PDB file of C-alpha atoms in Angstrom:
ATOM      1  CA  UNK A   1      79.301 115.344 101.201  1.00 68.00           C
ATOM      2  CA  UNK A   2      80.236 113.835  97.855  1.00 84.00           C
ATOM      3  CA  UNK A   3      77.724 114.547  95.116  1.00 91.00           C
ATOM      4  CA  UNK A   4      77.064 112.558  91.975  1.00 94.00           C
ATOM      5  CA  UNK A   5      74.779 113.877  89.276  1.00 96.00           C
ATOM      6  CA  UNK A   6      73.150 112.213  86.325  1.00 98.00           C
ATOM      7  CA  UNK A   7      71.797 113.694  83.146  1.00 97.00           C
ATOM      8  CA  UNK A   8      69.155 113.426  81.956  1.00 98.00           C
ATOM      9  CA  UNK A   9      66.911 112.520  84.875  1.00 97.00           C
ATOM     10  CA  UNK A  10      64.428 110.985  82.486  1.00 97.00           C
ATOM     11  CA  UNK A  11      64.321 110.330  78.758  1.00 97.00           C
ATOM     12  CA  UNK A  12      61.831 108.914  76.305  1.00 97.00           C
ATOM     13  CA  UNK A  13      63.161 107.605  73.017  1.00 96.00           C
ATOM     14  CA  UNK A  14      61.910 105.621  70.069  1.00 97.00           C
ATOM     15  CA  UNK A  15      62.848 102.012  69.503  1.00 97.00           C
ATOM     16  CA  UNK A  16      66.050 101.692  67.507  1.00 97.00           C
ATOM     17  CA  UNK A  17      67.603 104.954  68.612  1.00 97.00           C
ATOM     18  CA  UNK A  18      70.557 105.419  70.962  1.00 97.00           C
ATOM     19  CA  UNK A  19      70.546 107.238  74.263  1.00 98.00           C
ATOM     20  CA  UNK A  20      73.485 108.615  76.226  1.00 98.00           C
ATOM     21  CA  UNK A  21      73.379 109.015  79.996  1.00 98.00           C
ATOM     22  CA  UNK A  22      75.999 111.074  81.802  1.00 97.00           C
ATOM     23  CA  UNK A  23      77.269 110.500  85.323  1.00 96.00           C
ATOM     24  CA  UNK A  24      79.380 113.189  86.972  1.00 95.00           C
ATOM     25  CA  UNK A  25      81.121 113.401  90.312  1.00 92.00           C
ATOM     26  CA  UNK A  26      80.735 117.073  91.174  1.00 92.00           C
ATOM     27  CA  UNK A  27      83.087 117.633  94.077  1.00 87.00           C
ATOM     28  CA  UNK A  28      85.520 114.739  94.019  1.00 84.00           C
ATOM     29  CA  UNK A  29      87.523 112.662  91.598  1.00 86.00           C
ATOM     30  CA  UNK A  30      86.104 109.211  91.008  1.00 85.00           C
ATOM     31  CA  UNK A  31      88.606 106.526  90.191  1.00 82.00           C
ATOM     32  CA  UNK A  32      85.869 103.978  89.742  1.00 87.00           C
ATOM     33  CA  UNK A  33      82.293 104.336  88.599  1.00 92.00           C
ATOM     34  CA  UNK A  34      79.590 101.721  88.533  1.00 94.00           C
ATOM     35  CA  UNK A  35      76.459 101.424  86.421  1.00 97.00           C
ATOM     36  CA  UNK A  36      73.332  99.713  87.699  1.00 97.00           C
ATOM     37  CA  UNK A  37      69.951  98.938  86.209  1.00 97.00           C
ATOM     38  CA  UNK A  38      66.758  98.602  88.212  1.00 97.00           C
ATOM     39  CA  UNK A  39      63.471  97.275  86.885  1.00 96.00           C
ATOM     40  CA  UNK A  40      60.208  98.142  88.676  1.00 93.00           C
ATOM     41  CA  UNK A  41      59.846  96.537  92.085  1.00 90.00           C
ATOM     42  CA  UNK A  42      63.219  94.836  91.752  1.00 93.00           C
ATOM     43  CA  UNK A  43      66.614  95.433  93.288  1.00 94.00           C
ATOM     44  CA  UNK A  44      69.583  97.099  91.637  1.00 95.00           C
ATOM     45  CA  UNK A  45      71.621  94.950  89.294  1.00 95.00           C
ATOM     46  CA  UNK A  46      75.212  95.878  88.574  1.00 95.00           C
ATOM     47  CA  UNK A  47      75.863  96.206  84.865  1.00 96.00           C
ATOM     48  CA  UNK A  48      79.493  97.240  84.698  1.00 95.00           C
ATOM     49  CA  UNK A  49      82.449  98.761  86.478  1.00 92.00           C
ATOM     50  CA  UNK A  50      84.473 101.471  84.800  1.00 90.00           C
ATOM     51  CA  UNK A  51      87.845 102.869  85.717  1.00 86.00           C
ATOM     52  CA  UNK A  52      89.137 106.129  84.321  1.00 82.00           C
ATOM     53  CA  UNK A  53      91.124 105.615  81.154  1.00 81.00           C
ATOM     54  CA  UNK A  54      90.480 101.910  80.775  1.00 84.00           C
ATOM     55  CA  UNK A  55      87.819  99.643  79.341  1.00 88.00           C
ATOM     56  CA  UNK A  56      84.804  98.850  81.438  1.00 92.00           C
ATOM     57  CA  UNK A  57      84.324  95.450  83.011  1.00 93.00           C
ATOM     58  CA  UNK A  58      80.862  94.094  82.315  1.00 96.00           C
ATOM     59  CA  UNK A  59      78.893  91.720  84.482  1.00 95.00           C
ATOM     60  CA  UNK A  60      77.880  88.390  83.071  1.00 95.00           C
ATOM     61  CA  UNK A  61      74.917  88.657  80.758  1.00 95.00           C
ATOM     62  CA  UNK A  62      75.347  92.353  79.996  1.00 96.00           C
ATOM     63  CA  UNK A  63      76.005  93.049  76.324  1.00 94.00           C
ATOM     64  CA  UNK A  64      79.022  95.329  76.077  1.00 93.00           C
ATOM     65  CA  UNK A  65      78.229  96.275  72.478  1.00 95.00           C
ATOM     66  CA  UNK A  66      74.759  97.387  73.465  1.00 96.00           C
ATOM     67  CA  UNK A  67      75.667  99.260  76.642  1.00 97.00           C
ATOM     68  CA  UNK A  68      78.707 101.349  75.779  1.00 96.00           C
ATOM     69  CA  UNK A  69      80.526 102.817  78.747  1.00 95.00           C
ATOM     70  CA  UNK A  70      83.150 105.538  78.545  1.00 91.00           C
ATOM     71  CA  UNK A  71      85.046 106.850  81.560  1.00 89.00           C
ATOM     72  CA  UNK A  72      87.112 109.561  79.918  1.00 83.00           C
ATOM     73  CA  UNK A  73      87.941 111.596  82.998  1.00 89.00           C
ATOM     74  CA  UNK A  74      87.974 111.328  86.768  1.00 88.00           C
ATOM     75  CA  UNK A  75      84.664 113.160  86.960  1.00 91.00           C
ATOM     76  CA  UNK A  76      82.652 111.820  84.034  1.00 93.00           C
ATOM     77  CA  UNK A  77      81.385 108.453  82.882  1.00 94.00           C
ATOM     78  CA  UNK A  78      78.813 107.911  80.170  1.00 96.00           C
ATOM     79  CA  UNK A  79      76.509 105.011  79.392  1.00 97.00           C
ATOM     80  CA  UNK A  80      75.143 104.775  75.875  1.00 97.00           C
ATOM     81  CA  UNK A  81      72.250 102.433  75.241  1.00 98.00           C
ATOM     82  CA  UNK A  82      72.534 101.612  71.563  1.00 97.00           C
ATOM     83  CA  UNK A  83      69.583 100.578  69.407  1.00 97.00           C
ATOM     84  CA  UNK A  84      67.289 100.778  72.376  1.00 97.00           C
ATOM     85  CA  UNK A  85      64.247  98.530  72.574  1.00 96.00           C
ATOM     86  CA  UNK A  86      61.247  98.588  74.920  1.00 97.00           C
ATOM     87  CA  UNK A  87      62.824  95.899  77.108  1.00 96.00           C
ATOM     88  CA  UNK A  88      65.679  98.337  77.837  1.00 97.00           C
ATOM     89  CA  UNK A  89      63.220 100.625  79.600  1.00 97.00           C
ATOM     90  CA  UNK A  90      64.503 100.830  83.144  1.00 97.00           C
ATOM     91  CA  UNK A  91      65.947 103.023  85.871  1.00 97.00           C
ATOM     92  CA  UNK A  92      69.688 103.445  85.289  1.00 98.00           C
ATOM     93  CA  UNK A  93      71.802 104.493  88.264  1.00 98.00           C
ATOM     94  CA  UNK A  94      75.480 105.281  88.492  1.00 97.00           C
ATOM     95  CA  UNK A  95      77.719 105.389  91.525  1.00 94.00           C
ATOM     96  CA  UNK A  96      81.241 106.508  92.177  1.00 90.00           C
ATOM     97  CA  UNK A  97      83.949 105.734  94.667  1.00 82.00           C
ATOM     98  CA  UNK A  98      86.582 108.297  95.348  1.00 65.00           C
ATOM     99  CA  UNK A  99      90.247 108.806  95.948  1.00 55.00           C
ATOM    100  CA  UNK A 100      91.934 109.164  99.312  1.00 46.00           C
ATOM    101  CA  UNK A 101      90.078 111.633 101.478  1.00 45.00           C
ATOM    102  CA  UNK A 102      86.784 109.879 101.002  1.00 48.00           C
ATOM    103  CA  UNK A 103      86.099 106.580 102.627  1.00 54.00           C
ATOM    104  CA  UNK A 104      87.043 103.891 100.170  1.00 55.00           C
ATOM    105  CA  UNK A 105      84.120 101.907 101.484  1.00 67.00           C
ATOM    106  CA  UNK A 106      81.441 104.369 100.576  1.00 79.00           C
ATOM    107  CA  UNK A 107      79.880 104.610  97.188  1.00 87.00           C
ATOM    108  CA  UNK A 108      78.067 107.746  96.162  1.00 91.00           C
ATOM    109  CA  UNK A 109      75.048 107.253  93.972  1.00 95.00           C
ATOM    110  CA  UNK A 110      73.501 109.474  91.366  1.00 96.00           C
ATOM    111  CA  UNK A 111      69.771 110.217  91.395  1.00 97.00           C
ATOM    112  CA  UNK A 112      69.111 107.850  88.514  1.00 97.00           C
ATOM    113  CA  UNK A 113      67.875 108.191  84.937  1.00 98.00           C
ATOM    114  CA  UNK A 114      64.530 106.762  83.945  1.00 97.00           C
ATOM    115  CA  UNK A 115      64.609 105.522  80.364  1.00 98.00           C
ATOM    116  CA  UNK A 116      61.413 104.728  78.504  1.00 97.00           C
ATOM    117  CA  UNK A 117      61.674 103.238  75.028  1.00 97.00           C
ATOM    118  CA  UNK A 118      58.527 103.424  72.948  1.00 96.00           C
TER     119      UNK A 118
ATOM    120  CA  UNK B   1      80.796  88.196  98.746  1.00 54.00           C
ATOM    121  CA  UNK B   2      78.928  86.473 101.543  1.00 60.00           C
ATOM    122  CA  UNK B   3      75.156  86.461 101.405  1.00 89.00           C
ATOM    123  CA  UNK B   4      72.855  88.413 103.700  1.00 95.00           C
ATOM    124  CA  UNK B   5      69.262  87.741 104.676  1.00 96.00           C
ATOM    125  CA  UNK B   6      66.768  90.460 105.564  1.00 97.00           C
ATOM    126  CA  UNK B   7      63.026  90.520 106.160  1.00 97.00           C
ATOM    127  CA  UNK B   8      61.096  91.654 103.098  1.00 97.00           C
ATOM    128  CA  UNK B   9      59.239  94.381 104.919  1.00 97.00           C
ATOM    129  CA  UNK B  10      58.809  96.103 108.265  1.00 98.00           C
ATOM    130  CA  UNK B  11      56.512  98.768 109.629  1.00 97.00           C
ATOM    131  CA  UNK B  12      57.099 101.433 112.194  1.00 96.00           C
ATOM    132  CA  UNK B  13      55.347 104.428 113.637  1.00 96.00           C
ATOM    133  CA  UNK B  14      56.718 107.894 113.317  1.00 97.00           C
ATOM    134  CA  UNK B  15      59.100 109.001 116.081  1.00 96.00           C
ATOM    135  CA  UNK B  16      59.536 105.442 117.354  1.00 96.00           C
ATOM    136  CA  UNK B  17      62.791 103.481 117.105  1.00 96.00           C
ATOM    137  CA  UNK B  18      63.221 100.966 114.331  1.00 97.00           C
ATOM    138  CA  UNK B  19      65.445  97.914 114.431  1.00 98.00           C
ATOM    139  CA  UNK B  20      66.222  96.429 111.033  1.00 98.00           C
ATOM    140  CA  UNK B  21      67.852  92.998 111.256  1.00 98.00           C
ATOM    141  CA  UNK B  22      70.324  91.363 108.907  1.00 98.00           C
ATOM    142  CA  UNK B  23      71.679  87.837 109.067  1.00 97.00           C
ATOM    143  CA  UNK B  24      75.057  87.022 107.579  1.00 96.00           C
ATOM    144  CA  UNK B  25      75.998  83.663 109.025  1.00 95.00           C
ATOM    145  CA  UNK B  26      78.780  83.016 106.475  1.00 92.00           C
ATOM    146  CA  UNK B  27      80.570  86.299 107.082  1.00 93.00           C
ATOM    147  CA  UNK B  28      84.355  86.143 107.029  1.00 90.00           C
ATOM    148  CA  UNK B  29      86.773  88.001 109.254  1.00 88.00           C
ATOM    149  CA  UNK B  30      87.556  90.645 106.652  1.00 87.00           C
ATOM    150  CA  UNK B  31      83.973  91.359 105.612  1.00 90.00           C
ATOM    151  CA  UNK B  32      82.619  94.786 106.449  1.00 91.00           C
ATOM    152  CA  UNK B  33      78.885  95.166 107.023  1.00 94.00           C
ATOM    153  CA  UNK B  34      77.447  98.020 104.987  1.00 94.00           C
ATOM    154  CA  UNK B  35      73.981  99.505 104.970  1.00 96.00           C
ATOM    155  CA  UNK B  36      72.507 101.527 102.161  1.00 96.00           C
ATOM    156  CA  UNK B  37      68.987 102.754 101.690  1.00 97.00           C
ATOM    157  CA  UNK B  38      66.990 103.731  98.648  1.00 97.00           C
ATOM    158  CA  UNK B  39      64.163 106.203  98.871  1.00 96.00           C
ATOM    159  CA  UNK B  40      61.420 105.918  96.242  1.00 92.00           C
ATOM    160  CA  UNK B  41      62.567 106.887  92.739  1.00 92.00           C
ATOM    161  CA  UNK B  42      66.041 107.837  93.920  1.00 95.00           C
ATOM    162  CA  UNK B  43      69.498 106.343  93.871  1.00 96.00           C
ATOM    163  CA  UNK B  44      70.681 104.539  97.014  1.00 96.00           C
ATOM    164  CA  UNK B  45      72.509 106.391  99.731  1.00 94.00           C
ATOM    165  CA  UNK B  46      75.111 105.194 102.185  1.00 92.00           C
ATOM    166  CA  UNK B  47      73.889 104.826 105.740  1.00 94.00           C
ATOM    167  CA  UNK B  48      76.607 103.249 107.851  1.00 93.00           C
ATOM    168  CA  UNK B  49      79.179 100.489 107.953  1.00 92.00           C
ATOM    169  CA  UNK B  50      81.142  98.554 110.542  1.00 92.00           C
ATOM    170  CA  UNK B  51      83.439  95.614 111.102  1.00 92.00           C
ATOM    171  CA  UNK B  52      83.232  94.407 114.697  1.00 93.00           C
ATOM    172  CA  UNK B  53      82.326  97.232 117.038  1.00 93.00           C
ATOM    173  CA  UNK B  54      79.016  99.021 117.168  1.00 94.00           C
ATOM    174  CA  UNK B  55      78.981 102.235 115.160  1.00 94.00           C
ATOM    175  CA  UNK B  56      77.026 105.459 115.415  1.00 95.00           C
ATOM    176  CA  UNK B  57      76.607 108.327 113.009  1.00 92.00           C
ATOM    177  CA  UNK B  58      74.103 111.086 112.464  1.00 91.00           C
ATOM    178  CA  UNK B  59      71.788 108.844 110.482  1.00 91.00           C
ATOM    179  CA  UNK B  60      71.733 105.614 112.432  1.00 96.00           C
ATOM    180  CA  UNK B  61      73.473 103.128 114.688  1.00 97.00           C
ATOM    181  CA  UNK B  62      74.797  99.739 113.740  1.00 98.00           C
ATOM    182  CA  UNK B  63      74.807  96.994 116.334  1.00 98.00           C
ATOM    183  CA  UNK B  64      76.940  93.995 115.433  1.00 97.00           C
ATOM    184  CA  UNK B  65      76.534  90.671 117.204  1.00 97.00           C
ATOM    185  CA  UNK B  66      79.546  89.347 119.038  1.00 95.00           C
ATOM    186  CA  UNK B  67      79.872  86.426 116.627  1.00 95.00           C
ATOM    187  CA  UNK B  68      79.284  88.827 113.698  1.00 95.00           C
ATOM    188  CA  UNK B  69      76.705  86.522 112.199  1.00 96.00           C
ATOM    189  CA  UNK B  70      74.032  89.157 112.440  1.00 97.00           C
ATOM    190  CA  UNK B  71      73.669  92.888 112.743  1.00 97.00           C
ATOM    191  CA  UNK B  72      70.938  95.416 113.361  1.00 98.00           C
ATOM    192  CA  UNK B  73      70.496  98.850 111.871  1.00 98.00           C
ATOM    193  CA  UNK B  74      68.862 101.147 114.382  1.00 98.00           C
ATOM    194  CA  UNK B  75      66.968 104.288 113.472  1.00 97.00           C
ATOM    195  CA  UNK B  76      66.453 105.987 116.801  1.00 95.00           C
ATOM    196  CA  UNK B  77      63.413 108.040 115.841  1.00 95.00           C
ATOM    197  CA  UNK B  78      61.824 107.127 112.560  1.00 96.00           C
ATOM    198  CA  UNK B  79      60.453 109.907 110.397  1.00 97.00           C
ATOM    199  CA  UNK B  80      58.313 109.705 107.304  1.00 96.00           C
ATOM    200  CA  UNK B  81      61.432 110.480 105.275  1.00 95.00           C
ATOM    201  CA  UNK B  82      63.009 107.261 106.519  1.00 97.00           C
ATOM    202  CA  UNK B  83      60.531 105.205 104.491  1.00 97.00           C
ATOM    203  CA  UNK B  84      62.806 103.382 102.073  1.00 97.00           C
ATOM    204  CA  UNK B  85      64.275 100.036 101.125  1.00 98.00           C
ATOM    205  CA  UNK B  86      67.229  99.231 103.356  1.00 98.00           C
ATOM    206  CA  UNK B  87      70.002  97.024 102.059  1.00 97.00           C
ATOM    207  CA  UNK B  88      72.541  95.135 104.169  1.00 97.00           C
ATOM    208  CA  UNK B  89      75.633  94.306 102.101  1.00 94.00           C
ATOM    209  CA  UNK B  90      78.960  92.669 102.914  1.00 92.00           C
ATOM    210  CA  UNK B  91      82.189  93.965 101.411  1.00 87.00           C
ATOM    211  CA  UNK B  92      85.519  92.255 101.812  1.00 82.00           C
ATOM    212  CA  UNK B  93      88.418  94.481 102.843  1.00 76.00           C
ATOM    213  CA  UNK B  94      90.877  94.667  99.979  1.00 71.00           C
ATOM    214  CA  UNK B  95      88.461  92.919  97.694  1.00 70.00           C
ATOM    215  CA  UNK B  96      86.074  94.125  95.050  1.00 74.00           C
ATOM    216  CA  UNK B  97      84.220  97.373  95.666  1.00 78.00           C
ATOM    217  CA  UNK B  98      81.202  95.991  93.846  1.00 84.00           C
ATOM    218  CA  UNK B  99      77.984  96.251  95.833  1.00 88.00           C
ATOM    219  CA  UNK B 100      75.692  93.281  95.385  1.00 89.00           C
ATOM    220  CA  UNK B 101      72.183  94.369  96.273  1.00 93.00           C
ATOM    221  CA  UNK B 102      69.742  91.797  97.595  1.00 92.00           C
ATOM    222  CA  UNK B 103      66.031  92.472  97.949  1.00 93.00           C
ATOM    223  CA  UNK B 104      66.463  94.505 101.121  1.00 96.00           C
ATOM    224  CA  UNK B 105      63.827  95.439 103.689  1.00 98.00           C
ATOM    225  CA  UNK B 106      61.083  97.831 102.706  1.00 98.00           C
ATOM    226  CA  UNK B 107      60.409 100.058 105.693  1.00 98.00           C
ATOM    227  CA  UNK B 108      57.032 101.712 105.973  1.00 98.00           C
ATOM    228  CA  UNK B 109      56.693 104.520 108.493  1.00 97.00           C
ATOM    229  CA  UNK B 110      53.173 105.288 109.657  1.00 96.00           C
ATOM    230  CA  UNK B 111      52.259 108.826 110.742  1.00 94.00           C
TER     231      UNK B 111
END
């Protein structure tokens, strides 16, 4: 099956610093990747959609200058949380949808990255 | 995307079948019914999807009502590893691929 990895799996950083999270599709090329955020005991909330080689599309209420998304290749997307604050502490999850050969209706999710800002 | 309604929680016993309902009374003709599940502290995983006919795969079965206003995800023999939050999501064919997650149904499986 299609595999999506995330790195790191967890990170602790100090308030005011920036953190980069990587999302990789390991065995397929992902034309589109999605970034979600999930607070404790809540559902996933879509933050943005990124397509390879173009600017990400952010959901309403998500600050694009704070959550920088780069989708430089068909197998890698990165989310950078800039000037992180404690309220940014959350579980960040990426997903990818693939090219022909994989069902266009399935999204493949990474294992998530738990960010704690102290 | 059309809205879905699911019970907040359900319980089952191990090795018994589980029927997880989903109501989607405003579904349109081009909306596919998707199910994902999220195990604790993990990313969601795809379970199954269908349009009109019932569907089976190695994980589960999807039973779709004739009027398509509801569907049921069936786990034929629940295991402890099936304890998760199950999400029923509608996706329009040819439309956005964005998944809009509701609150889902938290399934507890008792040993």
